[in-house]
Short mmCIF file of C-alpha atoms in Angstrom, two decimals:
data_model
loop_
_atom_site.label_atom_id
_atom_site.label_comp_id
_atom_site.label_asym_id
_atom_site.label_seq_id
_atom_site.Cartn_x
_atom_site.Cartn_y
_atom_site.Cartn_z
CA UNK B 26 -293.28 -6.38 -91.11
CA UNK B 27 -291.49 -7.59 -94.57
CA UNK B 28 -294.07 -9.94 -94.74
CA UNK B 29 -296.90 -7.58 -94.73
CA UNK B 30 -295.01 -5.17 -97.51
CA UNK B 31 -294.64 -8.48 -99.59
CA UNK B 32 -297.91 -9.42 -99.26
CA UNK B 33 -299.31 -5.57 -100.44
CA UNK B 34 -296.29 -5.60 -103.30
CA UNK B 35 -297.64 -8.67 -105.06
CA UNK B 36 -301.08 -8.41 -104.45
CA UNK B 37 -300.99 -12.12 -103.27
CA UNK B 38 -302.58 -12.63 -99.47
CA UNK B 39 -301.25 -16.05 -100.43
CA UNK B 40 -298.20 -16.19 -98.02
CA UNK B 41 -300.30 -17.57 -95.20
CA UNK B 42 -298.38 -16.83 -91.89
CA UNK B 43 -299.82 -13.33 -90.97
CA UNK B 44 -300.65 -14.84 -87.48
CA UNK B 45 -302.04 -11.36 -86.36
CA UNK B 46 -304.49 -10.93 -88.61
CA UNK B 47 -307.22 -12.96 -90.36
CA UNK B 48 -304.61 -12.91 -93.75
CA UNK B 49 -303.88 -16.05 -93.68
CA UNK B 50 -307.39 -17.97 -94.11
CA UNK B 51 -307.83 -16.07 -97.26
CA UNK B 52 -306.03 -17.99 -99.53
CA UNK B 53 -309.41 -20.25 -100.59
CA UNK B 54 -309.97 -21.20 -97.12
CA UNK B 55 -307.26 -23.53 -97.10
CA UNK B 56 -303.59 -23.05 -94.85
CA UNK B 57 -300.97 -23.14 -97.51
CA UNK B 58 -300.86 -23.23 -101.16
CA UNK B 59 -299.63 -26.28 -101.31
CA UNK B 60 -302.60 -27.51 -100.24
CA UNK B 61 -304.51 -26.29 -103.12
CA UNK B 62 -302.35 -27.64 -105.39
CA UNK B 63 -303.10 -30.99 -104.40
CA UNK B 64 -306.66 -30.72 -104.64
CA UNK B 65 -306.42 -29.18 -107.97
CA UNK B 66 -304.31 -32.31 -109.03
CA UNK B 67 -306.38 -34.77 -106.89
CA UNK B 68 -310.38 -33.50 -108.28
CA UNK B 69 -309.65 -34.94 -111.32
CA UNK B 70 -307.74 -38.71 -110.97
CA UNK B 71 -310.59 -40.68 -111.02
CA UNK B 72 -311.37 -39.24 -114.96
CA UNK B 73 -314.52 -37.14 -116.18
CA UNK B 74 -317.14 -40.24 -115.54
CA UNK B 75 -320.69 -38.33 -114.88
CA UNK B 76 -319.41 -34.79 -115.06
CA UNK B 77 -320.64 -32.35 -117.62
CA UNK B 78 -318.19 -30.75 -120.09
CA UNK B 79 -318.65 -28.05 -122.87
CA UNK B 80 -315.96 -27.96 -125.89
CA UNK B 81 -316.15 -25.58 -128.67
CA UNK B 82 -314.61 -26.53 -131.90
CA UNK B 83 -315.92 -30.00 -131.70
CA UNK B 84 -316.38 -30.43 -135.38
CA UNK B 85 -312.81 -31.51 -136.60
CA UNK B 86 -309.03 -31.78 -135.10
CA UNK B 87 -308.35 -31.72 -131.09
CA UNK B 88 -312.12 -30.59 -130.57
CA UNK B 89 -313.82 -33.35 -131.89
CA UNK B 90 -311.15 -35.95 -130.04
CA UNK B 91 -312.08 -34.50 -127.02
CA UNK B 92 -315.81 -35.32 -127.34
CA UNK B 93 -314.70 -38.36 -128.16
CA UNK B 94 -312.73 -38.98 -124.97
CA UNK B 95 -314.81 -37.78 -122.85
CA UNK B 96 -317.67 -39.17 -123.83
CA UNK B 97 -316.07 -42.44 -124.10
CA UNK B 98 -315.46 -42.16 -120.22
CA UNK B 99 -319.05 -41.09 -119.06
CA UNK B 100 -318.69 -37.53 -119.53
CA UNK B 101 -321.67 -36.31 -121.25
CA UNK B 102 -319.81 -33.46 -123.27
CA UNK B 103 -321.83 -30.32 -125.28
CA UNK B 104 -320.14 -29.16 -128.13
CA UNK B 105 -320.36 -26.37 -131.12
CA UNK B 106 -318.90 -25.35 -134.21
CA UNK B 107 -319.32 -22.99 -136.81
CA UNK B 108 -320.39 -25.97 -139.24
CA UNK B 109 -323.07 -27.71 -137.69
CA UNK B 110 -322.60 -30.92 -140.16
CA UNK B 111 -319.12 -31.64 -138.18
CA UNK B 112 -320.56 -31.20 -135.19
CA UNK B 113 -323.05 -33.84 -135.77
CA UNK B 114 -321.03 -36.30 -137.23
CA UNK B 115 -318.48 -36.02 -134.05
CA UNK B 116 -322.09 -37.08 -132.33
CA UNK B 117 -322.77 -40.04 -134.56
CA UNK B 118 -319.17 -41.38 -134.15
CA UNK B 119 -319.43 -41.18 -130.32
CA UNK B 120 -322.94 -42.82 -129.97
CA UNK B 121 -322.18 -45.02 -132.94
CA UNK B 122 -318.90 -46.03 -130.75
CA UNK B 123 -321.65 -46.88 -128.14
CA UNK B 124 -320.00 -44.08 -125.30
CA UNK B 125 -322.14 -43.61 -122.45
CA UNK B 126 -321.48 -39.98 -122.33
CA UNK B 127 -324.20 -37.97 -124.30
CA UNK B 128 -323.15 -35.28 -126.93
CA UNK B 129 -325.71 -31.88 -127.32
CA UNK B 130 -324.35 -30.18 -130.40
CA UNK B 131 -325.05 -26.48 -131.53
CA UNK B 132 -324.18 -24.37 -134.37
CA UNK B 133 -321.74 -21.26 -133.53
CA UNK B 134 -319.87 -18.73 -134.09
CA UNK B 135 -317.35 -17.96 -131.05
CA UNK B 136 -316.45 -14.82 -132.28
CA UNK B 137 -320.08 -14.20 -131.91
CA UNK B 138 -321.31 -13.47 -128.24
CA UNK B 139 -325.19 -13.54 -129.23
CA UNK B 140 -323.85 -17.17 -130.66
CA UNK B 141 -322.11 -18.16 -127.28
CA UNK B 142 -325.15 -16.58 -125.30
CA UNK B 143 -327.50 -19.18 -127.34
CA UNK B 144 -324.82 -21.92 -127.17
CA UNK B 145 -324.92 -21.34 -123.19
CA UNK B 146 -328.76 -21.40 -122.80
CA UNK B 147 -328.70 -24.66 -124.52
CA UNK B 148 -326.56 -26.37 -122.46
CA UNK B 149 -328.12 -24.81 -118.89
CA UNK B 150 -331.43 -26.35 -120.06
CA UNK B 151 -329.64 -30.06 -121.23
CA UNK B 152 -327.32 -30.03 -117.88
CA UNK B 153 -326.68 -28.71 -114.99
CA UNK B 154 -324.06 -27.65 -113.33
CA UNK B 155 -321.06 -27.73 -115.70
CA UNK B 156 -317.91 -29.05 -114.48
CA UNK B 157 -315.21 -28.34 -117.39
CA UNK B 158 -314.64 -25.89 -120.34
CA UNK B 159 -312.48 -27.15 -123.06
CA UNK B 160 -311.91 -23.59 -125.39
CA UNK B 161 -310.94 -25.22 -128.40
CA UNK B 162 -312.07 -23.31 -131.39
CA UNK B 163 -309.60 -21.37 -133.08
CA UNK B 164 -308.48 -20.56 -136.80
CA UNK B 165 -304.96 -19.25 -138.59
CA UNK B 166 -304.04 -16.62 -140.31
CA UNK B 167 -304.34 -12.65 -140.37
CA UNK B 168 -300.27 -12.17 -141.27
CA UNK B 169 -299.28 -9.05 -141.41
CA UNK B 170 -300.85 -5.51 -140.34
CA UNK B 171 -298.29 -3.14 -142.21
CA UNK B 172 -300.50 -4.21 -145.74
CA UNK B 173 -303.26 -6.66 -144.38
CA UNK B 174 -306.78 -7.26 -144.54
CA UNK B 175 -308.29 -5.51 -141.65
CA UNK B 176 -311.74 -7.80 -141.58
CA UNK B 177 -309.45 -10.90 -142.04
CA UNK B 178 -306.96 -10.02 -139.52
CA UNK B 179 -310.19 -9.33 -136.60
CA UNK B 180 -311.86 -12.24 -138.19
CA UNK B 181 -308.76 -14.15 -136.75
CA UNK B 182 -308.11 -12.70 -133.40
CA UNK B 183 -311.76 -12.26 -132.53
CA UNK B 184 -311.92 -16.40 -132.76
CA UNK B 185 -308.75 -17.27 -130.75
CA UNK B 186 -308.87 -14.35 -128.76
CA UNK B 187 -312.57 -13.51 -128.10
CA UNK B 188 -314.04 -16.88 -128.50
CA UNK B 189 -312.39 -17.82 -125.55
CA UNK B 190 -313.61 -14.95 -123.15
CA UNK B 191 -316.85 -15.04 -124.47
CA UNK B 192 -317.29 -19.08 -123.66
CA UNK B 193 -315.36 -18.52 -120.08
CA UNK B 194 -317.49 -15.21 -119.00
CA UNK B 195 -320.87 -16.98 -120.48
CA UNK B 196 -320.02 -20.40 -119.21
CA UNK B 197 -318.61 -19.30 -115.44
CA UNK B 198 -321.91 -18.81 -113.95
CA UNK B 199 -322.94 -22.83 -114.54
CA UNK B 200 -319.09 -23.69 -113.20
CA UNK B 201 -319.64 -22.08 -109.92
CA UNK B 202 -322.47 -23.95 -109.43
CA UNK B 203 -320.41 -27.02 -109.26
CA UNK B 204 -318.76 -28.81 -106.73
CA UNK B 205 -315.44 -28.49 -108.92
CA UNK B 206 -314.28 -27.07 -112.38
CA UNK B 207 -311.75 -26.52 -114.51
CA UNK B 208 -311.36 -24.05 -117.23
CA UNK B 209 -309.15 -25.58 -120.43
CA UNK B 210 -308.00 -22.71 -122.69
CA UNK B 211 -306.22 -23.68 -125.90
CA UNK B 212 -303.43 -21.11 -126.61
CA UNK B 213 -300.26 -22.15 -128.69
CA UNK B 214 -296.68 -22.41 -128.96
CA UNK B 215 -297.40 -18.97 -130.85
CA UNK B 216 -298.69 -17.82 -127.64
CA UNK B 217 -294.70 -17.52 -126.13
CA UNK B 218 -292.94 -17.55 -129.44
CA UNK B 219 -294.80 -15.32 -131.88
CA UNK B 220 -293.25 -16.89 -135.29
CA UNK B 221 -293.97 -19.40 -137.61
CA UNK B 222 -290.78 -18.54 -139.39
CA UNK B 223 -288.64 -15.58 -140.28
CA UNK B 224 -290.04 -15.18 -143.65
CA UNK B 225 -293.64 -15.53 -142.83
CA UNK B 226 -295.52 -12.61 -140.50
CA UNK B 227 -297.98 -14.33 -137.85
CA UNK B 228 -299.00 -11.54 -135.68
CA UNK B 229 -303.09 -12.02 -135.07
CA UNK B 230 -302.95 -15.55 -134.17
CA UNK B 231 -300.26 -15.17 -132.39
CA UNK B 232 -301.58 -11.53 -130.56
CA UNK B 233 -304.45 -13.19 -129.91
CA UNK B 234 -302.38 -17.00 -128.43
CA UNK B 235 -300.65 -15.02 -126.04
CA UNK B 236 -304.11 -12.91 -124.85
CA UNK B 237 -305.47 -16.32 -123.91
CA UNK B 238 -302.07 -17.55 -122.02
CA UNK B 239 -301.94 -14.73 -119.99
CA UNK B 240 -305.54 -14.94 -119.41
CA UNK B 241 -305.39 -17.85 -118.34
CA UNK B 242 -302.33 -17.55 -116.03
CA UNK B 243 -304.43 -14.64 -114.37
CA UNK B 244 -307.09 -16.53 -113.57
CA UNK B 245 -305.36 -19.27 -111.46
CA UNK B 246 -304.74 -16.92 -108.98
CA UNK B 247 -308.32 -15.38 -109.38
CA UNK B 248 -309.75 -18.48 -109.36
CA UNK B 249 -307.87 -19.32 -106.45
CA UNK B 250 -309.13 -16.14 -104.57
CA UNK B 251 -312.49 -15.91 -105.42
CA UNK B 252 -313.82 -19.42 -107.01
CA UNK B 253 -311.69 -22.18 -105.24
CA UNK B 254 -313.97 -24.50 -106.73
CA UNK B 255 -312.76 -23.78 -110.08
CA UNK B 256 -308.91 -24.52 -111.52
CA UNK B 257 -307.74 -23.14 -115.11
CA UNK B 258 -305.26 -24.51 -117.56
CA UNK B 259 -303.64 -23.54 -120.66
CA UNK B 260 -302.86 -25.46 -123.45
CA UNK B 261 -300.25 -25.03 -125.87
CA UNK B 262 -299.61 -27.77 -128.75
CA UNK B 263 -297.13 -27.74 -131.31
CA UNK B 264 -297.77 -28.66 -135.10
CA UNK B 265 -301.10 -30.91 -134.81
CA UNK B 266 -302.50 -33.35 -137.44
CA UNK B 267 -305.47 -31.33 -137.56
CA UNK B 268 -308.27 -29.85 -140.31
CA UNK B 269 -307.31 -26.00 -138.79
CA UNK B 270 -305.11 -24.80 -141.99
CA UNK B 271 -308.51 -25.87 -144.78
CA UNK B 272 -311.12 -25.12 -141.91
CA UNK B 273 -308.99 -21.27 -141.59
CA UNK B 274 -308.70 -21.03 -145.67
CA UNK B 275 -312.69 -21.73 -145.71
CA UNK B 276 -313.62 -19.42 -143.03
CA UNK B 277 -311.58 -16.69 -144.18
CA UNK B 278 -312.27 -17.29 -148.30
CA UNK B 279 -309.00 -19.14 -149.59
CA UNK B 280 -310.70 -22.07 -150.75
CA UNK B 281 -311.84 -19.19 -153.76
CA UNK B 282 -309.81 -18.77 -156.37
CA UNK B 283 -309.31 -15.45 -157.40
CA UNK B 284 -308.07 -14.53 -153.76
CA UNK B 285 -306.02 -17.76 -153.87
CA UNK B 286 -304.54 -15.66 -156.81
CA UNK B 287 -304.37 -12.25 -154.81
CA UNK B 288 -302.63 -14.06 -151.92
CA UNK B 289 -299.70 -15.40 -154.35
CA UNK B 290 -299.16 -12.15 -155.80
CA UNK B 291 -299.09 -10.11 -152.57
CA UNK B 292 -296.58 -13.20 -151.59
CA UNK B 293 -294.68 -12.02 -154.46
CA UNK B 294 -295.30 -15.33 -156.26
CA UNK B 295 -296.36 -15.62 -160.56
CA UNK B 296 -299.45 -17.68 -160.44
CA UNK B 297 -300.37 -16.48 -163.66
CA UNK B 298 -299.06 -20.06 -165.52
CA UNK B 299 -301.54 -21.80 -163.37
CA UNK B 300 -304.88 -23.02 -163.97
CA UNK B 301 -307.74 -22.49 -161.34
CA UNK B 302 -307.96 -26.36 -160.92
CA UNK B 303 -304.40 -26.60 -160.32
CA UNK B 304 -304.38 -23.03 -157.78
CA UNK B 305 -307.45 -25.22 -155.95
CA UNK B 306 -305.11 -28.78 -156.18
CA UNK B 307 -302.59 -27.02 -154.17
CA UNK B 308 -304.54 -25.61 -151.85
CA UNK B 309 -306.26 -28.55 -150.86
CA UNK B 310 -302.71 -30.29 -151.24
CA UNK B 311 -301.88 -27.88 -148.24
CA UNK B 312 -304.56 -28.78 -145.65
CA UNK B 313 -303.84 -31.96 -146.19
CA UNK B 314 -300.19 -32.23 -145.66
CA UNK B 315 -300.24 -29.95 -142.73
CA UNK B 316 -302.64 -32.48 -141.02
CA UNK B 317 -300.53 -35.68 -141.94
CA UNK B 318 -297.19 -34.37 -141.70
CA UNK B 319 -297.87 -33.47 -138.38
CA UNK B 320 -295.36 -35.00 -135.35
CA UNK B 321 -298.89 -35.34 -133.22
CA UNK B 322 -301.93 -36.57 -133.93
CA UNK B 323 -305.34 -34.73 -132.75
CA UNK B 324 -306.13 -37.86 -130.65
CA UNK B 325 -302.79 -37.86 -129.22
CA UNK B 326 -303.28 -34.52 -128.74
CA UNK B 327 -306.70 -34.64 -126.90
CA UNK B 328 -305.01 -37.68 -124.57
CA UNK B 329 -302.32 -34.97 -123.56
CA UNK B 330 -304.85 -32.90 -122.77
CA UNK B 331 -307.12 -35.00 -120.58
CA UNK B 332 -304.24 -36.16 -118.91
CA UNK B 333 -302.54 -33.09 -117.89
CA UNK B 334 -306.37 -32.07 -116.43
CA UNK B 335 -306.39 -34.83 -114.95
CA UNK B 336 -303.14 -34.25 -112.90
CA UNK B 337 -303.82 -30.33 -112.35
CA UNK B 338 -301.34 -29.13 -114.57
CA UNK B 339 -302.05 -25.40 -115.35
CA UNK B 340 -299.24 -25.30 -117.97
CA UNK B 341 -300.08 -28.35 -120.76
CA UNK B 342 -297.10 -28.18 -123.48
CA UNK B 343 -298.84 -30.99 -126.53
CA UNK B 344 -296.01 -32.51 -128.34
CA UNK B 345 -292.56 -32.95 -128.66
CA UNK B 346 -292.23 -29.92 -131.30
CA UNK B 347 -293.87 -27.91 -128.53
CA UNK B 348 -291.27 -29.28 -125.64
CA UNK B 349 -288.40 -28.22 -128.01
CA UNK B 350 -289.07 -24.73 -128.55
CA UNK B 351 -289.89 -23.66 -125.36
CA UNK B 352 -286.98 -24.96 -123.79
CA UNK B 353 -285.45 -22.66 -126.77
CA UNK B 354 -286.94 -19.37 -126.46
CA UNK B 355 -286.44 -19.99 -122.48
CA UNK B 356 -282.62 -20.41 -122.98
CA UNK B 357 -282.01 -17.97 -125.28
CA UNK B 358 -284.67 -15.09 -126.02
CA UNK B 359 -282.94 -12.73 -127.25
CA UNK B 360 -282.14 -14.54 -130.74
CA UNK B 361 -285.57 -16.59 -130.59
CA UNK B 362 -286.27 -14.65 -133.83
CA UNK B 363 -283.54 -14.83 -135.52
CA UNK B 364 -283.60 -16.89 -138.67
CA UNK B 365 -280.72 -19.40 -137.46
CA UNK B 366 -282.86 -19.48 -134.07
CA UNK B 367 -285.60 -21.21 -136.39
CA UNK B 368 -283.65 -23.50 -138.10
CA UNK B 369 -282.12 -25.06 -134.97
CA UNK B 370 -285.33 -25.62 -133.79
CA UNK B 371 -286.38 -27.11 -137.18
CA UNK B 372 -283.06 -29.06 -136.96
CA UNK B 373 -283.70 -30.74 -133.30
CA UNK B 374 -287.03 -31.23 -134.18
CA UNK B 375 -286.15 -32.95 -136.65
CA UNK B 376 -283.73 -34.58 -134.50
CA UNK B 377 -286.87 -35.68 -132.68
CA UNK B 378 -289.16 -37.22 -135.40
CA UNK B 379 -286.12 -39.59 -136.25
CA UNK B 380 -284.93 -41.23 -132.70
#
């Protein structure tokens, strides 16, 4: 009897041993879930050779060094981005390379779902079924929302938030055609610790980081219900030598100067002793030092990824920085924002970088 009240309490006809009833052949057709887990971990060891494989965001950073990957192991990989141009040369490196795999490329918009609709036509008429989803794209910023930009703000969570249920709802119908697939949703260390600092206000990307981790939590279990074929993960890196700080000040118009201008002035900051080729040195002095003072490459990155997939992780944590502050926040919540919270975690990552 306290198994059946379990069972209705959490929802979760996963327990198995309702011997009186048909219960316990629910759970994906398999007896335990044990056993799922080892097929989840097991579909993938042999690597992505001859499977098809969609990544958005393919154009710079992580994206474009998992086309790479992929490609380089067989996996003939479709890919989009907002600027077409990086798409394509991601394509020329990989066939210049020699891969095998094949690369379609397509311009988008994730935040767009006529864009994603278009981006999945293309790819059911280049191959089919689909085996894995690699939700990639995303951009920063969108601060505050006491005195914000409204458009900017949406402009931000609509990518990391909406570009990835747009690709997984518009995608899903090609993955359930195939023997096995797996779902890879790029979320964030902002997505279970919603700072980037104690002075600096981070709440679309990081509204919109933890949307996609709990998301993506949710759909193990649905997956596991109702599409055993399929398997989800989410990814969360830590500070990545990528192109996503210039990429997010194009997109959202810092990379002009007279809002480069606005933005130091709502920071509280005199500009006004600057030139505008010295505003635009510093901002491209920006991009660039987030991408190379970065603890993790993107290719390191993308080889995190693959190989968590590969092992049927569902939780992938990418880098050291990453490692660190979750083990924080987990062991002591209630200060996690707190500015001496950040600066121990600046301090042991630190720590990190130097051993």
């Amino acid at each position: 009897a306290w198994k059946r009240w379990l069972a209705t309490m959490i929802g979760a006809r996963l327990i198995g041993d309702l011997s009186e009833s048909s219960e316990a052949t629910i759970y994906s057709g398999r007896s335990s879930p044990n056993e799922w887990e080892f097929t989840m971990g097991d579909r993938f060891e042999n690597g992505f050779g001859g499977m098809v494989a969609v990544v958005t965001g393919g154009g710079t950073g992580m994206g474009r060094e998992l086309v790479r990957q992929l490609t380089a192991e067989g996996c003939d990989v479709a890919t989009c981005d907002v600027n077409l141009a990086n798409a394509e040369e991601t394509a020329k490196m990989c066939a210049d390379a020699g891969h095998p795999g094949e690369v379609l490329v397509h311009e988008a918009d994730v935040a767009s779902e006529g864009d994603i609709e278009g981006f999945a036509a293309a790819v059911a008429a280049w191959r089919s079924p689909l085996n894995l989803v690699f939700n990639n794209a995303g951009i920063g910023g969108g601060g505050t929302i006491i005195d914000h930009d409204r458009a900017q703000w949406e402009q931000v969570f609509n990518v990391c938030w909406y570009g990835v249920y747009y690709s997984t709802i518009h995608f899903l119908p090609q993955m359930l055609d195939a023997p096995i697939g797996h779902l890879v949703n790029t979320s964030s260390i902002n997505g279970f610790f919603a700072s980037i600092g104690p002075g600096f206000p981070h709440t679309a990307y990081s509204a919109a980081k933890f949307a996609v981790k709990g998301f993506t939590e949710a759909l193990i279990t649905d997956f596991a219900l109702n599409a055993p074929n399929l398997g989800a993960s989410v990814v969360m890196p830590g500070h990545i030598g990528t192109s996503i700080q210039s990429n997010s000040d194009t997109l959202l118009g810092f990379d002009d100067v007279d809002k480069m201008r606005q933005r130091y002035a709502d920071a509280g900051r005199d500009a006004s002793h600057l030139s505008d080729q010295e505003i635009a040195a510093r901002q491209l002095k920006r991009g660039e030092s987030f991408r190379e003072m970065a603890p993790t490459s993107a290719a390191e990155a993308a080889t995190i990824i693959l190989d968590g997939v590969r092992r049927g992780e569902w939780r992938i944590l990418v880098g050291e920085d990453a490692t660190i502050i979750d083990d924080l926040v987990r062991a002591d919540p209630e200060n996690a924002y707190t500015p001496e919270f950040y600066d121990r975690w600046v301090r042991e990552s630190a720590t990190m970088r130097l051993s």
